[in-house]
XYZ file of C-alpha atoms in Angstrom:
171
model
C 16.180 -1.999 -10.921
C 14.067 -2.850 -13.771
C 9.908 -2.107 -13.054
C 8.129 -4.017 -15.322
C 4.572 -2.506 -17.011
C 1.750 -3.065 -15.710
C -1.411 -4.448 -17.901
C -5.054 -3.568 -17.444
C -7.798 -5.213 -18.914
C -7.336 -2.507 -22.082
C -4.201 -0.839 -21.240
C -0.587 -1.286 -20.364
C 1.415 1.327 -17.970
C 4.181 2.120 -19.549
C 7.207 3.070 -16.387
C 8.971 5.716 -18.285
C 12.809 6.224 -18.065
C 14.852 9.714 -17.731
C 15.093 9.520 -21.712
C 11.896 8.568 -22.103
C 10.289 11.491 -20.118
C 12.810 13.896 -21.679
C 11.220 13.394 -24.879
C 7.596 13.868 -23.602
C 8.112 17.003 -21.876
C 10.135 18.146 -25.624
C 7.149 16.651 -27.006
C 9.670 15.278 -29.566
C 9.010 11.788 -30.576
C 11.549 9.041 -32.509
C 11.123 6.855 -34.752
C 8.696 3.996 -33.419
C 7.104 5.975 -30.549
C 3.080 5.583 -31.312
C 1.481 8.651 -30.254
C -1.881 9.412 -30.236
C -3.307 12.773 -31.645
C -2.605 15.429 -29.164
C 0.023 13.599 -27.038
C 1.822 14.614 -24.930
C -1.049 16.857 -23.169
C -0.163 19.210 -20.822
C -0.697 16.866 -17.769
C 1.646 14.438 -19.047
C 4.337 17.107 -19.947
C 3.872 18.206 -15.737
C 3.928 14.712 -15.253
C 7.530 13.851 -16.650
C 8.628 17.461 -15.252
C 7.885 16.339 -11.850
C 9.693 12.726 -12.524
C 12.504 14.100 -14.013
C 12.968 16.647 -11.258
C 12.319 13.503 -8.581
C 15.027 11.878 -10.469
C 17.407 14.547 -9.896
C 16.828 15.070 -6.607
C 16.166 11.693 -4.752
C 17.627 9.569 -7.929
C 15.569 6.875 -9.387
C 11.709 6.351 -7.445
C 11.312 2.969 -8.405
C 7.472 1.590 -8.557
C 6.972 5.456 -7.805
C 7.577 6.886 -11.023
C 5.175 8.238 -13.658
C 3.677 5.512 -16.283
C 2.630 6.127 -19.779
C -1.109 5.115 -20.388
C -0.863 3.011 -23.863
C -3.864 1.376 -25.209
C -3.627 -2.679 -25.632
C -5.367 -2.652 -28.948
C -2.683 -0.377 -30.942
C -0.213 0.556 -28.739
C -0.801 4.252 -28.922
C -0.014 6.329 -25.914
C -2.999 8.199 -25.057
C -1.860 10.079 -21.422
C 0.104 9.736 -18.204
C -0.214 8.535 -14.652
C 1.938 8.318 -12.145
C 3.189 9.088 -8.199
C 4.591 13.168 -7.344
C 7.246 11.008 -5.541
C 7.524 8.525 -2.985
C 4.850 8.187 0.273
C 4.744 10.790 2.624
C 5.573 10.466 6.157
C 1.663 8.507 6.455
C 2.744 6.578 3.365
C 0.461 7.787 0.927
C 1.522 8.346 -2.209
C -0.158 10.879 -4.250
C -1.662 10.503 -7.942
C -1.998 12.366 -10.556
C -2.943 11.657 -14.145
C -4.496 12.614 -17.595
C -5.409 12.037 -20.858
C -5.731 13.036 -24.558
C -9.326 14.768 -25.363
C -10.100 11.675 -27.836
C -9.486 8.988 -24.917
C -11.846 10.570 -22.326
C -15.174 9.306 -21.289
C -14.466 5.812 -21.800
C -13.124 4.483 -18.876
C -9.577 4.625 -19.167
C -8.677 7.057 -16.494
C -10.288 4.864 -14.127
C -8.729 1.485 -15.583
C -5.300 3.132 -15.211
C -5.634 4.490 -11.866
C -7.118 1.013 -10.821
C -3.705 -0.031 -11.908
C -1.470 2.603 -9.963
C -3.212 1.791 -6.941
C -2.294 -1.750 -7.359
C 1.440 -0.757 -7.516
C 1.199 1.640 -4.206
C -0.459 -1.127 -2.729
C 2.030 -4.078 -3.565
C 4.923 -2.069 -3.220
C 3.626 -1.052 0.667
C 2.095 2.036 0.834
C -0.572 3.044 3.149
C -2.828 4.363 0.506
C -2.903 6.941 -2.139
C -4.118 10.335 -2.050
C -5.255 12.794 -5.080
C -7.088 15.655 -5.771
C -8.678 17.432 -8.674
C -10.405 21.029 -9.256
C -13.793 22.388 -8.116
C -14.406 22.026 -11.201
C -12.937 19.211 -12.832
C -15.775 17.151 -12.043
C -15.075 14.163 -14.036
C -11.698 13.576 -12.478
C -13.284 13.648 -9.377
C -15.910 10.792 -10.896
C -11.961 8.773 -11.730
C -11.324 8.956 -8.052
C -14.557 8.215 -6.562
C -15.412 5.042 -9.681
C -11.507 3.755 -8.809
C -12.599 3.395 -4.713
C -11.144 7.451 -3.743
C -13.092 8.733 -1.052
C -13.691 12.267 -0.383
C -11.268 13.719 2.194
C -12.211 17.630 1.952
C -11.942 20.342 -0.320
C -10.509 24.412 -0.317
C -11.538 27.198 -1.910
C -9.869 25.742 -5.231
C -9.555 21.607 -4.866
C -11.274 18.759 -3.733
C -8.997 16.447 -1.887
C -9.621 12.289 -2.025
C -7.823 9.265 -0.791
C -8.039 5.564 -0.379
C -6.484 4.269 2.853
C -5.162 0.003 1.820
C -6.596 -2.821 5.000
C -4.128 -2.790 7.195
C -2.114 -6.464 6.695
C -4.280 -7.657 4.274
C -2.545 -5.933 1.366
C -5.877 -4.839 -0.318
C -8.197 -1.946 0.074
């Protein structure tokens, strides 16, 4: 099955492969792979561990895989975004993303998880779910600016979600 990329008004998500995610979590690029300055971060290493483990254990998610976030402009990748896996029994799927410390503040989080949710959306699912740390204040500001409401919290995360219109295939 062949998942095509999906382009933003300044991006393109990138749906990785095994190979592809292999490299990332090595952080070993080849020849002709445009990374930007501190890529892969930490979040997109995680990222490809949980694919590749997904992969191995359910085989190949389809639309439910992780992305690489490349800007339009150069064709750098700057981060990842992606599903931890298929929908749950409510058919959410959960998100999760991040980027390189020179790409923040500037909208692409946001723009990118505009564009996930427009995957879990065409591709069925109920809604998407996310969370970030107490802390972590401007991921929680990605959530809330892509249309994430707040669903709760614990003593450590703050939980959101966006739930799609039932049979109208939008939010």
């Amino acid at each position: 099955m062949k998942i095509e990329s999906v382009v933003t008004e300044r991006l393109l998500l990138h749906p990785l492969s095994v190979a592809e995610a292999e490299r990332i979590v090595e952080g070993e690029a080849l020849p002709g792979d445009r990374w930007a300055e501190g890529y892969p971060e930490d979040g997109s290493r995680n990222g490809g561990r949980g694919f590749l483990r997904g992969c191995a254990e359910r085989g190949d998610p389809g639309v439910y895989r992780a992305y690489e976030i490349r800007r339009r402009e150069d064709g750098f990748a700057i981060g990842g975004i992606g599903f931890h896996g298929p929908p749950d029994e409510e058919r959410f799927a959960t998100v999760g993303y991040s980027l390189v410390p020179d790409a923040r503040g500037q909208g692409y989080a946001r723009e990118a998880l505009g564009g996930l949710i427009g995957i879990a959306r065409d591709a069925g699912a109920a809604g998407v779910k996310g969370d970030a740390n107490l802390d972590n204040l401007p991921s929680q500001r990605v959530m809330e600016a892509a249309g994430m409401t707040y669903a709760g919290e614990d003593e450590r995360v703050r939980y959101y979600r966006l739930e799609f219109a039932a049979g109208t295939g939008s939010a």
